[in-house]
Coordinates of C-alpha atoms in Angstrom, one line a residue:
M451 CA 123.6 144.7 109.2
I452 CA 123.6 142.2 106.2
P453 CA 125.7 143.5 103.1
P454 CA 123.5 144.0 100.0
Q455 CA 125.9 141.7 97.9
F456 CA 125.0 138.7 100.5
T457 CA 121.3 139.4 100.1
Q458 CA 121.6 139.5 96.3
R459 CA 123.5 136.4 96.4
L460 CA 120.9 134.7 98.4
K461 CA 118.0 135.8 95.9
Q462 CA 120.0 134.0 93.2
L463 CA 120.4 130.7 95.2
W464 CA 116.6 130.4 96.1
P465 CA 115.2 129.4 92.7
W466 CA 117.8 126.5 93.0
C467 CA 116.6 125.5 96.3
D468 CA 113.2 125.0 94.6
V469 CA 114.9 122.7 92.1
A470 CA 116.9 120.7 94.7
A471 CA 113.9 120.2 96.8
I472 CA 111.7 118.8 94.0
G473 CA 114.5 116.6 92.3
L474 CA 115.3 115.4 96.0
V475 CA 111.7 114.2 96.6
G476 CA 111.7 112.5 93.0
L477 CA 115.1 110.6 93.9
L478 CA 113.7 109.4 97.3
L479 CA 110.8 107.8 95.7
L480 CA 113.1 106.2 93.4
H481 CA 115.3 105.1 96.2
Y482 CA 112.4 103.3 98.3
W483 CA 111.4 101.6 95.1
Q484 CA 114.8 100.4 94.1
S485 CA 115.5 99.3 97.9
G486 CA 112.3 97.5 98.3
K487 CA 111.1 99.9 101.0
L488 CA 108.4 101.2 99.1
N489 CA 106.2 97.9 100.0
L490 CA 106.5 99.3 103.6
L491 CA 104.9 102.5 102.8
I492 CA 102.5 102.1 99.5
H493 CA 100.2 99.2 98.3
P494 CA 101.8 97.3 95.4
N495 CA 98.8 98.5 93.4
Y496 CA 100.1 102.0 93.5
H497 CA 103.8 101.4 93.0
L498 CA 103.5 102.4 89.2
L499 CA 101.6 105.6 90.1
T500 CA 104.3 106.5 92.5
L501 CA 107.2 105.8 90.0
A502 CA 105.1 108.0 87.8
A503 CA 105.1 110.8 90.5
A504 CA 109.0 110.3 90.8
A505 CA 109.8 110.8 87.1
G506 CA 107.3 113.7 87.1
L507 CA 108.9 115.4 89.9
L508 CA 112.5 114.7 88.2
G509 CA 111.1 116.1 84.9
L510 CA 109.7 119.2 86.6
A511 CA 113.1 119.7 88.6
G512 CA 114.9 119.4 85.3
W513 CA 112.6 122.0 83.6
Q514 CA 112.6 124.4 86.5
G515 CA 116.6 124.2 86.5
W516 CA 116.7 124.9 83.0
T517 CA 114.4 127.9 83.4
V518 CA 116.4 129.3 86.1
W519 CA 119.7 128.9 84.2
Q520 CA 118.1 130.7 81.3
R521 CA 116.8 133.6 83.6
R522 CA 120.6 133.6 85.1
N523 CA 122.2 134.2 81.8
S524 CA 119.3 136.7 80.7
V525 CA 120.4 140.4 80.8
R526 CA 116.8 141.4 80.9
P527 CA 115.9 142.0 84.5
Q528 CA 112.8 139.7 85.5
P529 CA 109.8 141.6 86.9
E530 CA 109.1 140.7 90.6
V531 CA 105.6 139.4 91.5
A532 CA 104.0 141.0 94.6
H533 CA 102.8 138.4 96.8
S534 CA 102.6 137.6 100.5
P535 CA 104.0 134.0 101.2
L536 CA 103.1 132.2 104.3
L537 CA 107.1 131.4 105.0
P538 CA 110.0 133.7 104.1
S539 CA 111.5 133.1 100.7
G540 CA 113.4 129.8 100.4
W541 CA 112.1 128.3 104.0
S542 CA 109.5 126.0 102.3
S543 CA 112.0 124.5 99.9
G544 CA 114.6 124.2 102.9
I545 CA 112.1 122.3 104.6
L546 CA 111.2 120.0 101.8
I547 CA 115.1 119.6 101.3
G548 CA 115.6 118.5 105.0
V549 CA 112.7 116.1 104.8
A550 CA 114.1 114.5 101.6
I551 CA 117.5 114.2 103.2
A552 CA 115.8 112.6 106.4
G553 CA 114.2 110.2 104.2
F554 CA 117.4 109.0 102.8
L555 CA 119.2 108.7 106.3
V556 CA 116.2 106.9 108.1
T557 CA 115.1 103.6 106.7
P558 CA 111.4 102.7 107.0
R559 CA 110.2 100.2 109.4
A560 CA 107.1 97.8 109.3
F561 CA 104.7 98.3 112.1
A562 CA 105.1 96.0 114.7
S563 CA 103.5 95.0 118.3
Q564 CA 103.4 98.4 119.9
T565 CA 101.5 99.9 116.9
A566 CA 99.3 96.6 116.8
L567 CA 98.1 97.0 120.3
Q568 CA 97.6 100.9 119.8
R569 CA 95.4 99.9 116.7
G570 CA 93.3 97.2 118.3
V571 CA 94.7 93.8 117.8
T572 CA 92.7 92.2 120.2
D573 CA 89.5 93.2 118.4
S574 CA 90.8 91.8 115.0
V575 CA 89.0 88.5 115.2
M576 CA 85.5 88.2 115.4
I577 CA 83.8 86.0 118.3
T578 CA 80.5 84.6 118.8
Q579 CA 78.2 82.4 121.0
V580 CA 76.3 81.1 118.2
K581 CA 75.3 77.4 118.0
P582 CA 77.6 75.3 116.0
Q583 CA 76.4 74.7 112.4
A584 CA 77.9 72.8 109.4
F585 CA 80.2 75.1 107.2
K586 CA 82.3 73.8 104.2
G587 CA 85.0 75.8 102.9
T588 CA 86.3 76.1 99.2
V589 CA 89.9 76.4 100.0
R590 CA 92.0 73.8 101.8
P591 CA 92.6 75.0 105.5
E592 CA 96.2 74.4 105.4
T593 CA 96.9 77.0 102.4
R594 CA 95.2 79.6 104.2
S595 CA 97.2 82.7 105.3
L596 CA 96.7 84.6 108.4
L597 CA 94.5 87.1 106.5
D598 CA 92.6 84.4 104.8
W599 CA 91.6 82.8 108.0
V600 CA 90.2 86.2 109.3
R601 CA 88.5 86.9 106.3
T602 CA 86.9 83.5 106.6
L603 CA 86.0 84.0 110.2
Q604 CA 84.3 87.3 109.5
V605 CA 82.2 85.7 106.9
Y606 CA 81.2 82.6 109.3
P607 CA 82.5 83.4 112.7
E608 CA 81.2 80.1 114.4
P609 CA 84.5 78.7 115.8
D610 CA 83.4 75.0 116.2
A611 CA 82.8 74.9 112.4
Y612 CA 86.6 74.8 112.0
A613 CA 87.4 72.5 114.9
G614 CA 90.3 70.1 113.9
Q615 CA 91.2 71.9 110.7
P616 CA 94.8 72.0 109.9
V617 CA 96.7 75.7 109.9
K618 CA 99.9 76.9 108.7
I619 CA 100.4 80.7 109.1
Q620 CA 103.0 83.2 109.6
G621 CA 103.1 86.4 111.6
F622 CA 104.9 88.2 114.5
A623 CA 104.3 87.7 118.1
V624 CA 102.1 90.2 120.1
H625 CA 101.5 89.8 124.0
P626 CA 98.3 91.7 124.8
P627 CA 97.7 92.6 128.3
G628 CA 95.3 90.2 130.1
L629 CA 95.9 87.2 127.8
P630 CA 97.1 84.2 129.7
N631 CA 100.8 83.4 129.5
Q632 CA 100.0 80.1 127.6
Y633 CA 98.9 82.2 124.6
F634 CA 100.2 85.0 122.2
R635 CA 98.7 86.5 119.2
L636 CA 100.1 85.8 115.8
T637 CA 99.7 89.2 113.9
Q638 CA 100.1 90.8 110.6
F639 CA 99.2 94.3 109.3
T640 CA 97.0 94.5 106.2
M641 CA 97.2 97.5 103.9
T642 CA 94.5 99.0 101.6
C643 CA 96.2 101.9 100.4
C644 CA 99.3 103.2 102.2
A645 CA 101.0 102.6 105.7
A646 CA 98.7 105.2 107.3
D647 CA 95.7 103.1 107.0
A648 CA 97.1 99.7 107.8
Y649 CA 95.4 97.8 110.5
P650 CA 96.6 94.5 112.6
I651 CA 94.8 91.2 112.1
S652 CA 95.8 88.2 114.4
L653 CA 94.8 84.8 115.8
P654 CA 95.4 83.7 119.3
I655 CA 98.0 80.7 119.5
K656 CA 98.0 78.2 122.3
L657 CA 101.1 76.9 123.7
R658 CA 101.3 73.3 124.5
Q659 CA 104.3 73.8 127.0
G660 CA 105.9 76.7 128.4
D661 CA 104.9 80.2 128.2
R662 CA 104.8 83.1 125.8
Q663 CA 108.1 84.6 127.2
N664 CA 109.9 82.1 125.0
Y665 CA 108.3 83.6 121.8
P666 CA 109.4 87.2 122.1
I667 CA 107.4 90.2 120.8
D668 CA 107.9 91.4 117.2
Q669 CA 109.9 88.0 116.4
W670 CA 108.3 86.4 113.2
F671 CA 107.2 82.8 113.5
E672 CA 105.6 80.1 111.3
V673 CA 103.1 78.5 113.4
T674 CA 101.6 75.0 112.3
G675 CA 98.8 73.3 114.4
S676 CA 95.1 72.9 114.3
V677 CA 92.0 75.0 115.2
I678 CA 90.2 74.5 118.6
S679 CA 87.4 76.5 120.3
E680 CA 88.2 78.1 123.5
T681 CA 86.6 80.8 125.6
L682 CA 89.6 83.6 126.2
T683 CA 87.2 86.2 127.3
E684 CA 84.1 85.9 129.5
G685 CA 81.3 84.2 127.6
N686 CA 82.9 84.4 124.2
R687 CA 84.1 81.4 122.1
Q688 CA 86.4 82.0 119.5
V689 CA 89.0 80.2 117.2
V690 CA 92.3 79.4 118.8
I691 CA 95.2 77.8 117.0
D692 CA 96.5 74.7 119.1
A693 CA 100.1 74.9 118.0
T694 CA 102.3 71.8 117.3
D695 CA 105.1 73.6 115.8
I696 CA 106.4 77.1 116.3
R697 CA 109.3 77.9 113.9
P698 CA 111.1 81.4 114.1
I699 CA 111.4 83.1 110.7
T700 CA 113.1 86.2 109.3
Q701 CA 110.6 88.9 108.4
P702 CA 109.4 88.7 104.7
V703 CA 110.6 91.3 102.4
N704 CA 106.9 92.5 102.3
P705 CA 105.6 92.1 105.8
Y706 CA 102.2 93.3 105.1
S707 CA 99.3 91.3 103.8
F708 CA 96.8 92.5 101.1

């Protein structure tokens, strides 16, 4: 049987668990921002809102702590409110504390090839069989990022319209099943709001020699080359990058595109 003194002591500690839980979540958000890991979780447009939430949580934790301390020093007994919580007293705060501590110990990582394949990297570029037509872009081709190229192809997907245009793009390697060994897909994730809605974009890279095993998955590369039109799936022509130079690079501080 649990001694009454021990039970009373636990009741005194439960309010401080609430304070700790709220404060730790606020500190975790600040930690992600200070370490630069917030870029892996939240679109930059919402960083200010996240910092405001962190400040609000820390302020709420301070106010809650002051209230608990005032109640502790009060000789007047506090009335107990009758309610039926979903979890026993203190459990929800304990779970939140555990999640916050795990957030400090586990470093967020950017999505890589496995997630790209799960989310449909092979369908990220539009393909067509329309007859070639003239098309003039307003941006120099060599300055387009991978996202710029994908957006351009979504507006005008005729591959022969871009034939011979220079390309210099960055991303990580993905080896989709069924793609010949002479090709791999250069991929990035683009984020709209947060990591939960991030989706992959990619372009196929054609190797002039060797096979894609020399370009390991998840390794970041800067690819220089030019646009050609090829049929990688039956009856469907699409833009392919004929690579003249493939240089390994380190993963950018912010690996997502926006």
